[in-house]
């Protein structure tokens, strides 16, 4: 869990931001995968990329964001026991619901 | 069934297929902890109880619809060669993803046996699988195994034999009700069309009893219908235009019902089946948490820390290679020289053999063996370091770290692995580009692999650096490696702006867990590579040394009256003017001849230089070539330009042949001419700058003009034949 999330919890508020402009995100909200902050879990709602579906990113699969820095071209996600480096361009084809 | 049944090993990348292949066949194929170690079919024979089986190790694939060349090789083998049995190796620690391929193989109707690998890792992660329950649900025997430890061969053989005699009957995956309805409609269409005869023909190859044959026909027809829904071009092209319209109507109904692409619908339903299966058969002891690898990756994948870590790792690789190997080189040189030059010479003298035979055996062959022997520690240590990097799982992380940089030069991060392998040998590096899905990226990455100085160039660098810069040899060698990377970046940028104008393909790569490399694995890996190097290098170096000495020994009349010369000298002097602007004078013709011999194998450069600078009037056991070479090159600028030329010029014949096999004659020719021209231009530029005079300005002007001429022409070619990227394909 990132430091700012801990501070947020301390004040009994969840300050979770899904992009560099710091728009807060809420539980149950549908977002594009590359907007999911680090250390957050989500469920895939829709995936239009067959290559990633075949690797286990099917709708209904739970994912965990291990690394998401807006200045890096890739994300690192955990799907089950697998870890993937995922191109940001592909992640735009995947919608998730925040848990 | 064939006399020698063919058994294929199929599974996801990095699950242990090659490990099982090695255990069964007793071979030592390369294995590693990164996806894409096997990129071609590997055949081997397994004998057990006086019966033989042909084992085929397939490249790893996530799905039968993967479009990378290695996955296509695997799929075509299953479809066209029709193995008698497929052993599907499933990673127990990542069951859901691995079962996706299993489900596809089941749908294909091929005889299947499942080996669950990495059960120890699964149990460490708190995953406990009810094997019998899983086997019951799938309708296939499931054998749990720890492939890097002991394998119960008797159990495996008994199951193989059982399935070879009577193939299993699997459970059928049920799709969504609406999908099933349209799937049935497509099956009926297929049964009434020409495709059904193709299916019958494919099944007739296997003579089966009637109920089994009917079952197989039904399964195959259903699989073809699924492939049509998935939009597989191989099967869609078999349909007549009228049939295609009817099939498309059914597919559109599925798309309309689910609001997804048809292929995504099928994949989605397959995972729904797998999820149910896993829920029923797998128990998780502890909740998923960050693994050790995840925690390490927090540092290793960090751009701020990861990049310095990478450079430190690479610097240590070269430091270990050069520094640690030095005492071993001295020991080997002294002992081999004593044995093959001095003692052999003495023995032949005592036997009163003719002088020429003594010179040939102890002088030429003996010195050749000393040269080859002196490379062994260098090659051994660089391969040990690369094996540690590969087996630990760091390679995939290096690809992630390098991604930003790789995109800057127009390639995806995954292309970094072939480039890194290029430090070992260019041939496997070109083969490793098969793991890239996009044809543009494959050609592009292959064009850059020769810039990573291969293991064969290292002895050349060491030999020349030790001779001319004894105090700073390791700095010179490391700088050459770095300069190779800089030139790869420059070439990458030129090619990105000219012939590869499209975007690099998108990037999905699995990060394997970190493993502690086993000593046995590293030594096996290193020995395998070292043996192949010794055989190849030994062959070429000895051959080149013999040819050079023979050519040098044949006298011909010189243009100057009364003087004698040799064929080699005439040839060398003919080509030397080309290298004159980079500091190789007419008298230094052996340096030009050595470059030609390097086209056969880079290692041969050292042998040629030694043989040619030693001179025919060599004293037994006394090396004259260091002094001769220093006099011939004259100054530091010339030797630096020469080293840079060796770094950049055309790769060896083996690499060019591999290039031709993978991408055709046109690209091979481009690679050859581009690298030679680039090497010449850079070497001339360096020499003229370091040895500046009035004429240097003219040469620099010529180089700049040639560069712009090449750039403009490449740009024109690129605009004419832009290669579409996979990203564009997705958008279309």
PDB file of N, CA and C in Angstrom, chain B residues 591-682:
ATOM      1  N   UNK B 591      46.935  -7.394 -41.475  1.00  0.00           N
ATOM      2  CA  UNK B 591      45.737  -6.950 -40.755  1.00  0.00           C
ATOM      3  C   UNK B 591      44.497  -7.066 -41.653  1.00  0.00           C
ATOM      4  N   UNK B 592      44.659  -6.757 -42.963  1.00  0.00           N
ATOM      5  CA  UNK B 592      43.531  -6.871 -43.903  1.00  0.00           C
ATOM      6  C   UNK B 592      43.165  -8.337 -44.107  1.00  0.00           C
ATOM      7  N   UNK B 593      44.184  -9.203 -44.227  1.00  0.00           N
ATOM      8  CA  UNK B 593      43.916 -10.636 -44.425  1.00  0.00           C
ATOM      9  C   UNK B 593      43.183 -11.203 -43.209  1.00  0.00           C
ATOM     10  N   UNK B 594      43.563 -10.763 -42.010  1.00  0.00           N
ATOM     11  CA  UNK B 594      42.915 -11.248 -40.782  1.00  0.00           C
ATOM     12  C   UNK B 594      41.432 -10.876 -40.772  1.00  0.00           C
ATOM     13  N   UNK B 595      41.106  -9.689 -41.296  1.00  0.00           N
ATOM     14  CA  UNK B 595      39.691  -9.271 -41.335  1.00  0.00           C
ATOM     15  C   UNK B 595      38.888 -10.193 -42.253  1.00  0.00           C
ATOM     16  N   UNK B 596      39.492 -10.606 -43.359  1.00  0.00           N
ATOM     17  CA  UNK B 596      38.805 -11.520 -44.290  1.00  0.00           C
ATOM     18  C   UNK B 596      38.572 -12.867 -43.591  1.00  0.00           C
ATOM     19  N   UNK B 597      39.603 -13.352 -42.878  1.00  0.00           N
ATOM     20  CA  UNK B 597      39.440 -14.645 -42.191  1.00  0.00           C
ATOM     21  C   UNK B 597      38.368 -14.547 -41.111  1.00  0.00           C
ATOM     22  N   UNK B 598      38.197 -13.345 -40.541  1.00  0.00           N
ATOM     23  CA  UNK B 598      37.173 -13.134 -39.511  1.00  0.00           C
ATOM     24  C   UNK B 598      35.766 -13.286 -40.040  1.00  0.00           C
ATOM     25  N   UNK B 599      35.590 -13.212 -41.352  1.00  0.00           N
ATOM     26  CA  UNK B 599      34.254 -13.415 -41.925  1.00  0.00           C
ATOM     27  C   UNK B 599      33.814 -14.867 -41.743  1.00  0.00           C
ATOM     28  N   UNK B 600      34.772 -15.789 -41.692  1.00  0.00           N
ATOM     29  CA  UNK B 600      34.434 -17.204 -41.482  1.00  0.00           C
ATOM     30  C   UNK B 600      34.097 -17.448 -40.017  1.00  0.00           C
ATOM     31  N   UNK B 601      34.894 -16.900 -39.140  1.00  0.00           N
ATOM     32  CA  UNK B 601      34.640 -16.961 -37.696  1.00  0.00           C
ATOM     33  C   UNK B 601      35.511 -15.898 -37.062  1.00  0.00           C
ATOM     34  N   UNK B 602      34.935 -15.117 -36.173  1.00  0.00           N
ATOM     35  CA  UNK B 602      35.680 -13.987 -35.596  1.00  0.00           C
ATOM     36  C   UNK B 602      36.934 -14.456 -34.852  1.00  0.00           C
ATOM     37  N   UNK B 603      36.823 -15.660 -34.262  1.00  0.00           N
ATOM     38  CA  UNK B 603      37.967 -16.171 -33.500  1.00  0.00           C
ATOM     39  C   UNK B 603      39.193 -16.323 -34.393  1.00  0.00           C
ATOM     40  N   UNK B 604      38.942 -16.532 -35.689  1.00  0.00           N
ATOM     41  CA  UNK B 604      40.043 -16.795 -36.617  1.00  0.00           C
ATOM     42  C   UNK B 604      40.961 -15.592 -36.786  1.00  0.00           C
ATOM     43  N   UNK B 605      40.453 -14.394 -36.403  1.00  0.00           N
ATOM     44  CA  UNK B 605      41.285 -13.180 -36.553  1.00  0.00           C
ATOM     45  C   UNK B 605      42.580 -13.336 -35.753  1.00  0.00           C
ATOM     46  N   UNK B 606      42.449 -13.852 -34.522  1.00  0.00           N
ATOM     47  CA  UNK B 606      43.632 -13.986 -33.658  1.00  0.00           C
ATOM     48  C   UNK B 606      44.633 -14.953 -34.293  1.00  0.00           C
ATOM     49  N   UNK B 607      44.113 -16.083 -34.753  1.00  0.00           N
ATOM     50  CA  UNK B 607      44.975 -17.088 -35.386  1.00  0.00           C
ATOM     51  C   UNK B 607      45.696 -16.508 -36.586  1.00  0.00           C
ATOM     52  N   UNK B 608      44.947 -15.735 -37.397  1.00  0.00           N
ATOM     53  CA  UNK B 608      45.553 -15.149 -38.600  1.00  0.00           C
ATOM     54  C   UNK B 608      46.637 -14.154 -38.221  1.00  0.00           C
ATOM     55  N   UNK B 609      46.318 -13.274 -37.259  1.00  0.00           N
ATOM     56  CA  UNK B 609      47.294 -12.254 -36.870  1.00  0.00           C
ATOM     57  C   UNK B 609      48.565 -12.911 -36.345  1.00  0.00           C
ATOM     58  N   UNK B 610      48.369 -13.934 -35.494  1.00  0.00           N
ATOM     59  CA  UNK B 610      49.536 -14.622 -34.929  1.00  0.00           C
ATOM     60  C   UNK B 610      50.375 -15.259 -36.024  1.00  0.00           C
ATOM     61  N   UNK B 611      49.696 -15.966 -36.914  1.00  0.00           N
ATOM     62  CA  UNK B 611      50.400 -16.683 -37.978  1.00  0.00           C
ATOM     63  C   UNK B 611      51.127 -15.740 -38.918  1.00  0.00           C
ATOM     64  N   UNK B 612      50.453 -14.628 -39.277  1.00  0.00           N
ATOM     65  CA  UNK B 612      51.017 -13.727 -40.273  1.00  0.00           C
ATOM     66  C   UNK B 612      52.135 -12.843 -39.723  1.00  0.00           C
ATOM     67  N   UNK B 613      51.963 -12.370 -38.485  1.00  0.00           N
ATOM     68  CA  UNK B 613      52.995 -11.499 -37.923  1.00  0.00           C
ATOM     69  C   UNK B 613      54.193 -12.289 -37.393  1.00  0.00           C
ATOM     70  N   UNK B 614      53.977 -13.598 -37.163  1.00  0.00           N
ATOM     71  CA  UNK B 614      55.084 -14.419 -36.689  1.00  0.00           C
ATOM     72  C   UNK B 614      56.174 -14.508 -37.762  1.00  0.00           C
ATOM     73  N   UNK B 615      55.701 -14.564 -39.007  1.00  0.00           N
ATOM     74  CA  UNK B 615      56.665 -14.620 -40.116  1.00  0.00           C
ATOM     75  C   UNK B 615      57.178 -16.028 -40.328  1.00  0.00           C
ATOM     76  N   UNK B 616      57.633 -16.352 -41.532  1.00  0.00           N
ATOM     77  CA  UNK B 616      58.077 -17.709 -41.817  1.00  0.00           C
ATOM     78  C   UNK B 616      59.374 -18.065 -41.104  1.00  0.00           C
ATOM     79  N   UNK B 617      60.195 -17.047 -40.791  1.00  0.00           N
ATOM     80  CA  UNK B 617      61.496 -17.359 -40.187  1.00  0.00           C
ATOM     81  C   UNK B 617      61.398 -17.364 -38.659  1.00  0.00           C
ATOM     82  N   UNK B 618      60.309 -17.984 -38.159  1.00  0.00           N
ATOM     83  CA  UNK B 618      60.071 -18.008 -36.716  1.00  0.00           C
ATOM     84  C   UNK B 618      61.064 -18.915 -35.989  1.00  0.00           C
ATOM     85  N   UNK B 619      61.450 -18.494 -34.800  1.00  0.00           N
ATOM     86  CA  UNK B 619      62.278 -19.359 -33.958  1.00  0.00           C
ATOM     87  C   UNK B 619      61.348 -20.210 -33.113  1.00  0.00           C
ATOM     88  N   UNK B 620      61.635 -21.475 -32.996  1.00  0.00           N
ATOM     89  CA  UNK B 620      60.779 -22.392 -32.261  1.00  0.00           C
ATOM     90  C   UNK B 620      60.565 -21.928 -30.822  1.00  0.00           C
ATOM     91  N   UNK B 621      59.305 -21.759 -30.471  1.00  0.00           N
ATOM     92  CA  UNK B 621      58.972 -21.418 -29.096  1.00  0.00           C
ATOM     93  C   UNK B 621      59.150 -19.938 -28.768  1.00  0.00           C
ATOM     94  N   UNK B 622      59.641 -19.127 -29.691  1.00  0.00           N
ATOM     95  CA  UNK B 622      59.815 -17.701 -29.375  1.00  0.00           C
ATOM     96  C   UNK B 622      58.857 -16.871 -30.225  1.00  0.00           C
ATOM     97  N   UNK B 623      58.034 -16.092 -29.527  1.00  0.00           N
ATOM     98  CA  UNK B 623      57.039 -15.312 -30.247  1.00  0.00           C
ATOM     99  C   UNK B 623      57.617 -13.987 -30.725  1.00  0.00           C
ATOM    100  N   UNK B 624      57.539 -13.786 -32.030  1.00  0.00           N
ATOM    101  CA  UNK B 624      58.021 -12.517 -32.588  1.00  0.00           C
ATOM    102  C   UNK B 624      56.859 -11.604 -32.931  1.00  0.00           C
ATOM    103  N   UNK B 625      55.655 -12.179 -32.992  1.00  0.00           N
ATOM    104  CA  UNK B 625      54.545 -11.402 -33.541  1.00  0.00           C
ATOM    105  C   UNK B 625      54.184 -10.151 -32.740  1.00  0.00           C
ATOM    106  N   UNK B 626      54.323 -10.109 -31.371  1.00  0.00           N
ATOM    107  CA  UNK B 626      53.936  -8.871 -30.675  1.00  0.00           C
ATOM    108  C   UNK B 626      54.749  -7.672 -31.188  1.00  0.00           C
ATOM    109  N   UNK B 627      56.058  -7.859 -31.338  1.00  0.00           N
ATOM    110  CA  UNK B 627      56.902  -6.749 -31.802  1.00  0.00           C
ATOM    111  C   UNK B 627      56.562  -6.398 -33.241  1.00  0.00           C
ATOM    112  N   UNK B 628      56.417  -7.428 -34.072  1.00  0.00           N
ATOM    113  CA  UNK B 628      56.083  -7.200 -35.492  1.00  0.00           C
ATOM    114  C   UNK B 628      54.778  -6.431 -35.640  1.00  0.00           C
ATOM    115  N   UNK B 629      53.787  -6.811 -34.821  1.00  0.00           N
ATOM    116  CA  UNK B 629      52.475  -6.158 -34.899  1.00  0.00           C
ATOM    117  C   UNK B 629      52.548  -4.706 -34.490  1.00  0.00           C
ATOM    118  N   UNK B 630      53.279  -4.464 -33.401  1.00  0.00           N
ATOM    119  CA  UNK B 630      53.389  -3.076 -32.898  1.00  0.00           C
ATOM    120  C   UNK B 630      54.044  -2.190 -33.955  1.00  0.00           C
ATOM    121  N   UNK B 631      55.049  -2.727 -34.616  1.00  0.00           N
ATOM    122  CA  UNK B 631      55.739  -1.944 -35.666  1.00  0.00           C
ATOM    123  C   UNK B 631      54.780  -1.708 -36.841  1.00  0.00           C
ATOM    124  N   UNK B 632      54.032  -2.774 -37.220  1.00  0.00           N
ATOM    125  CA  UNK B 632      53.141  -2.678 -38.387  1.00  0.00           C
ATOM    126  C   UNK B 632      52.029  -1.654 -38.166  1.00  0.00           C
ATOM    127  N   UNK B 633      51.414  -1.652 -36.986  1.00  0.00           N
ATOM    128  CA  UNK B 633      50.301  -0.713 -36.747  1.00  0.00           C
ATOM    129  C   UNK B 633      50.820   0.705 -36.506  1.00  0.00           C
ATOM    130  N   UNK B 634      51.967   0.812 -35.919  1.00  0.00           N
ATOM    131  CA  UNK B 634      52.595   2.121 -35.778  1.00  0.00           C
ATOM    132  C   UNK B 634      52.086   2.952 -34.619  1.00  0.00           C
ATOM    133  N   UNK B 635      50.794   3.300 -34.621  1.00  0.00           N
ATOM    134  CA  UNK B 635      50.312   4.178 -33.543  1.00  0.00           C
ATOM    135  C   UNK B 635      48.996   3.668 -32.941  1.00  0.00           C
ATOM    136  N   UNK B 636      48.599   4.282 -31.830  1.00  0.00           N
ATOM    137  CA  UNK B 636      47.397   3.884 -31.095  1.00  0.00           C
ATOM    138  C   UNK B 636      46.132   4.110 -31.916  1.00  0.00           C
ATOM    139  N   UNK B 637      46.120   5.221 -32.690  1.00  0.00           N
ATOM    140  CA  UNK B 637      44.930   5.551 -33.481  1.00  0.00           C
ATOM    141  C   UNK B 637      44.595   4.413 -34.443  1.00  0.00           C
ATOM    142  N   UNK B 638      45.608   3.846 -35.069  1.00  0.00           N
ATOM    143  CA  UNK B 638      45.387   2.775 -36.054  1.00  0.00           C
ATOM    144  C   UNK B 638      44.804   1.538 -35.377  1.00  0.00           C
ATOM    145  N   UNK B 639      45.337   1.181 -34.212  1.00  0.00           N
ATOM    146  CA  UNK B 639      44.840  -0.041 -33.554  1.00  0.00           C
ATOM    147  C   UNK B 639      43.427   0.180 -33.014  1.00  0.00           C
ATOM    148  N   UNK B 640      43.125   1.405 -32.549  1.00  0.00           N
ATOM    149  CA  UNK B 640      41.766   1.684 -32.069  1.00  0.00           C
ATOM    150  C   UNK B 640      40.757   1.601 -33.221  1.00  0.00           C
ATOM    151  N   UNK B 641      41.145   2.185 -34.367  1.00  0.00           N
ATOM    152  CA  UNK B 641      40.269   2.131 -35.544  1.00  0.00           C
ATOM    153  C   UNK B 641      40.074   0.673 -35.985  1.00  0.00           C
ATOM    154  N   UNK B 642      41.149  -0.100 -35.899  1.00  0.00           N
ATOM    155  CA  UNK B 642      41.080  -1.518 -36.294  1.00  0.00           C
ATOM    156  C   UNK B 642      40.140  -2.287 -35.354  1.00  0.00           C
ATOM    157  N   UNK B 643      40.240  -2.027 -34.047  1.00  0.00           N
ATOM    158  CA  UNK B 643      39.359  -2.686 -33.073  1.00  0.00           C
ATOM    159  C   UNK B 643      37.896  -2.319 -33.331  1.00  0.00           C
ATOM    160  N   UNK B 644      37.650  -1.040 -33.623  1.00  0.00           N
ATOM    161  CA  UNK B 644      36.273  -0.592 -33.893  1.00  0.00           C
ATOM    162  C   UNK B 644      35.753  -1.254 -35.166  1.00  0.00           C
ATOM    163  N   UNK B 645      36.621  -1.405 -36.152  1.00  0.00           N
ATOM    164  CA  UNK B 645      36.192  -2.065 -37.389  1.00  0.00           C
ATOM    165  C   UNK B 645      35.780  -3.515 -37.092  1.00  0.00           C
ATOM    166  N   UNK B 646      36.585  -4.207 -36.273  1.00  0.00           N
ATOM    167  CA  UNK B 646      36.266  -5.610 -35.908  1.00  0.00           C
ATOM    168  C   UNK B 646      34.935  -5.668 -35.165  1.00  0.00           C
ATOM    169  N   UNK B 647      34.717  -4.681 -34.294  1.00  0.00           N
ATOM    170  CA  UNK B 647      33.467  -4.636 -33.521  1.00  0.00           C
ATOM    171  C   UNK B 647      32.249  -4.507 -34.442  1.00  0.00           C
ATOM    172  N   UNK B 648      32.380  -3.674 -35.491  1.00  0.00           N
ATOM    173  CA  UNK B 648      31.185  -3.312 -36.263  1.00  0.00           C
ATOM    174  C   UNK B 648      31.005  -4.058 -37.585  1.00  0.00           C
ATOM    175  N   UNK B 649      32.042  -4.654 -38.118  1.00  0.00           N
ATOM    176  CA  UNK B 649      31.877  -5.174 -39.486  1.00  0.00           C
ATOM    177  C   UNK B 649      31.057  -6.466 -39.511  1.00  0.00           C
ATOM    178  N   UNK B 650      30.780  -6.919 -40.721  1.00  0.00           N
ATOM    179  CA  UNK B 650      29.827  -8.019 -40.945  1.00  0.00           C
ATOM    180  C   UNK B 650      29.988  -9.183 -39.961  1.00  0.00           C
ATOM    181  N   UNK B 651      28.878  -9.767 -39.484  1.00  0.00           N
ATOM    182  CA  UNK B 651      29.001 -10.948 -38.633  1.00  0.00           C
ATOM    183  C   UNK B 651      29.525 -12.132 -39.439  1.00  0.00           C
ATOM    184  N   UNK B 652      29.821 -13.234 -38.752  1.00  0.00           N
ATOM    185  CA  UNK B 652      30.428 -14.390 -39.421  1.00  0.00           C
ATOM    186  C   UNK B 652      29.448 -15.083 -40.383  1.00  0.00           C
ATOM    187  N   UNK B 653      29.973 -15.996 -41.155  1.00  0.00           N
ATOM    188  CA  UNK B 653      29.168 -16.703 -42.169  1.00  0.00           C
ATOM    189  C   UNK B 653      27.974 -17.415 -41.524  1.00  0.00           C
ATOM    190  N   UNK B 654      28.178 -18.020 -40.343  1.00  0.00           N
ATOM    191  CA  UNK B 654      27.088 -18.757 -39.670  1.00  0.00           C
ATOM    192  C   UNK B 654      25.928 -17.815 -39.364  1.00  0.00           C
ATOM    193  N   UNK B 655      26.243 -16.605 -38.900  1.00  0.00           N
ATOM    194  CA  UNK B 655      25.190 -15.637 -38.569  1.00  0.00           C
ATOM    195  C   UNK B 655      24.485 -15.156 -39.832  1.00  0.00           C
ATOM    196  N   UNK B 656      25.269 -14.906 -40.893  1.00  0.00           N
ATOM    197  CA  UNK B 656      24.653 -14.460 -42.146  1.00  0.00           C
ATOM    198  C   UNK B 656      23.729 -15.538 -42.708  1.00  0.00           C
ATOM    199  N   UNK B 657      24.151 -16.816 -42.559  1.00  0.00           N
ATOM    200  CA  UNK B 657      23.313 -17.920 -43.041  1.00  0.00           C
ATOM    201  C   UNK B 657      22.014 -17.970 -42.256  1.00  0.00           C
ATOM    202  N   UNK B 658      22.107 -17.778 -40.936  1.00  0.00           N
ATOM    203  CA  UNK B 658      20.894 -17.773 -40.109  1.00  0.00           C
ATOM    204  C   UNK B 658      19.986 -16.613 -40.508  1.00  0.00           C
ATOM    205  N   UNK B 659      20.601 -15.472 -40.814  1.00  0.00           N
ATOM    206  CA  UNK B 659      19.841 -14.300 -41.260  1.00  0.00           C
ATOM    207  C   UNK B 659      19.102 -14.613 -42.557  1.00  0.00           C
ATOM    208  N   UNK B 660      19.810 -15.272 -43.458  1.00  0.00           N
ATOM    209  CA  UNK B 660      19.220 -15.647 -44.748  1.00  0.00           C
ATOM    210  C   UNK B 660      18.038 -16.607 -44.532  1.00  0.00           C
ATOM    211  N   UNK B 661      18.240 -17.581 -43.627  1.00  0.00           N
ATOM    212  CA  UNK B 661      17.180 -18.577 -43.364  1.00  0.00           C
ATOM    213  C   UNK B 661      15.928 -17.921 -42.774  1.00  0.00           C
ATOM    214  N   UNK B 662      16.137 -16.936 -41.916  1.00  0.00           N
ATOM    215  CA  UNK B 662      15.000 -16.317 -41.222  1.00  0.00           C
ATOM    216  C   UNK B 662      14.311 -15.251 -42.068  1.00  0.00           C
ATOM    217  N   UNK B 663      15.103 -14.435 -42.791  1.00  0.00           N
ATOM    218  CA  UNK B 663      14.504 -13.265 -43.444  1.00  0.00           C
ATOM    219  C   UNK B 663      14.772 -13.144 -44.943  1.00  0.00           C
ATOM    220  N   UNK B 664      15.515 -14.072 -45.508  1.00  0.00           N
ATOM    221  CA  UNK B 664      15.729 -14.059 -46.945  1.00  0.00           C
ATOM    222  C   UNK B 664      17.000 -13.342 -47.370  1.00  0.00           C
ATOM    223  N   UNK B 665      17.269 -13.449 -48.658  1.00  0.00           N
ATOM    224  CA  UNK B 665      18.535 -12.981 -49.235  1.00  0.00           C
ATOM    225  C   UNK B 665      18.676 -11.457 -49.162  1.00  0.00           C
ATOM    226  N   UNK B 666      17.540 -10.772 -49.411  1.00  0.00           N
ATOM    227  CA  UNK B 666      17.566  -9.306 -49.486  1.00  0.00           C
ATOM    228  C   UNK B 666      18.046  -8.693 -48.162  1.00  0.00           C
ATOM    229  N   UNK B 667      17.464  -9.175 -47.068  1.00  0.00           N
ATOM    230  CA  UNK B 667      17.832  -8.632 -45.752  1.00  0.00           C
ATOM    231  C   UNK B 667      19.255  -9.026 -45.366  1.00  0.00           C
ATOM    232  N   UNK B 668      19.656 -10.237 -45.774  1.00  0.00           N
ATOM    233  CA  UNK B 668      21.012 -10.673 -45.459  1.00  0.00           C
ATOM    234  C   UNK B 668      22.041  -9.758 -46.157  1.00  0.00           C
ATOM    235  N   UNK B 669      21.737  -9.456 -47.412  1.00  0.00           N
ATOM    236  CA  UNK B 669      22.613  -8.593 -48.189  1.00  0.00           C
ATOM    237  C   UNK B 669      22.673  -7.193 -47.586  1.00  0.00           C
ATOM    238  N   UNK B 670      21.508  -6.722 -47.174  1.00  0.00           N
ATOM    239  CA  UNK B 670      21.439  -5.397 -46.544  1.00  0.00           C
ATOM    240  C   UNK B 670      22.308  -5.369 -45.299  1.00  0.00           C
ATOM    241  N   UNK B 671      22.161  -6.402 -44.454  1.00  0.00           N
ATOM    242  CA  UNK B 671      22.937  -6.509 -43.205  1.00  0.00           C
ATOM    243  C   UNK B 671      24.439  -6.491 -43.515  1.00  0.00           C
ATOM    244  N   UNK B 672      24.840  -7.285 -44.503  1.00  0.00           N
ATOM    245  CA  UNK B 672      26.258  -7.415 -44.852  1.00  0.00           C
ATOM    246  C   UNK B 672      26.843  -6.070 -45.292  1.00  0.00           C
ATOM    247  N   UNK B 673      26.174  -5.424 -46.260  1.00  0.00           N
ATOM    248  CA  UNK B 673      26.716  -4.178 -46.797  1.00  0.00           C
ATOM    249  C   UNK B 673      26.608  -3.032 -45.797  1.00  0.00           C
ATOM    250  N   UNK B 674      25.485  -2.964 -45.094  1.00  0.00           N
ATOM    251  CA  UNK B 674      25.298  -1.877 -44.138  1.00  0.00           C
ATOM    252  C   UNK B 674      26.389  -1.925 -43.068  1.00  0.00           C
ATOM    253  N   UNK B 675      26.612  -3.127 -42.477  1.00  0.00           N
ATOM    254  CA  UNK B 675      27.576  -3.231 -41.383  1.00  0.00           C
ATOM    255  C   UNK B 675      29.003  -2.964 -41.854  1.00  0.00           C
ATOM    256  N   UNK B 676      29.350  -3.464 -43.032  1.00  0.00           N
ATOM    257  CA  UNK B 676      30.713  -3.238 -43.528  1.00  0.00           C
ATOM    258  C   UNK B 676      30.969  -1.759 -43.820  1.00  0.00           C
ATOM    259  N   UNK B 677      29.965  -1.133 -44.418  1.00  0.00           N
ATOM    260  CA  UNK B 677      30.110   0.293 -44.730  1.00  0.00           C
ATOM    261  C   UNK B 677      30.175   1.119 -43.453  1.00  0.00           C
ATOM    262  N   UNK B 678      29.300   0.777 -42.514  1.00  0.00           N
ATOM    263  CA  UNK B 678      29.280   1.507 -41.239  1.00  0.00           C
ATOM    264  C   UNK B 678      30.625   1.344 -40.518  1.00  0.00           C
ATOM    265  N   UNK B 679      31.121   0.100 -40.484  1.00  0.00           N
ATOM    266  CA  UNK B 679      32.393  -0.173 -39.806  1.00  0.00           C
ATOM    267  C   UNK B 679      33.516   0.649 -40.437  1.00  0.00           C
ATOM    268  N   UNK B 680      33.536   0.693 -41.754  1.00  0.00           N
ATOM    269  CA  UNK B 680      34.579   1.426 -42.456  1.00  0.00           C
ATOM    270  C   UNK B 680      34.480   2.930 -42.155  1.00  0.00           C
ATOM    271  N   UNK B 681      33.252   3.445 -42.229  1.00  0.00           N
ATOM    272  CA  UNK B 681      33.060   4.882 -42.006  1.00  0.00           C
ATOM    273  C   UNK B 681      33.478   5.287 -40.587  1.00  0.00           C
ATOM    274  N   UNK B 682      33.035   4.497 -39.592  1.00  0.00           N
ATOM    275  CA  UNK B 682      33.333   4.848 -38.200  1.00  0.00           C
ATOM    276  C   UNK B 682      34.837   4.706 -37.927  1.00  0.00           C
TER     277      UNK B 682
END
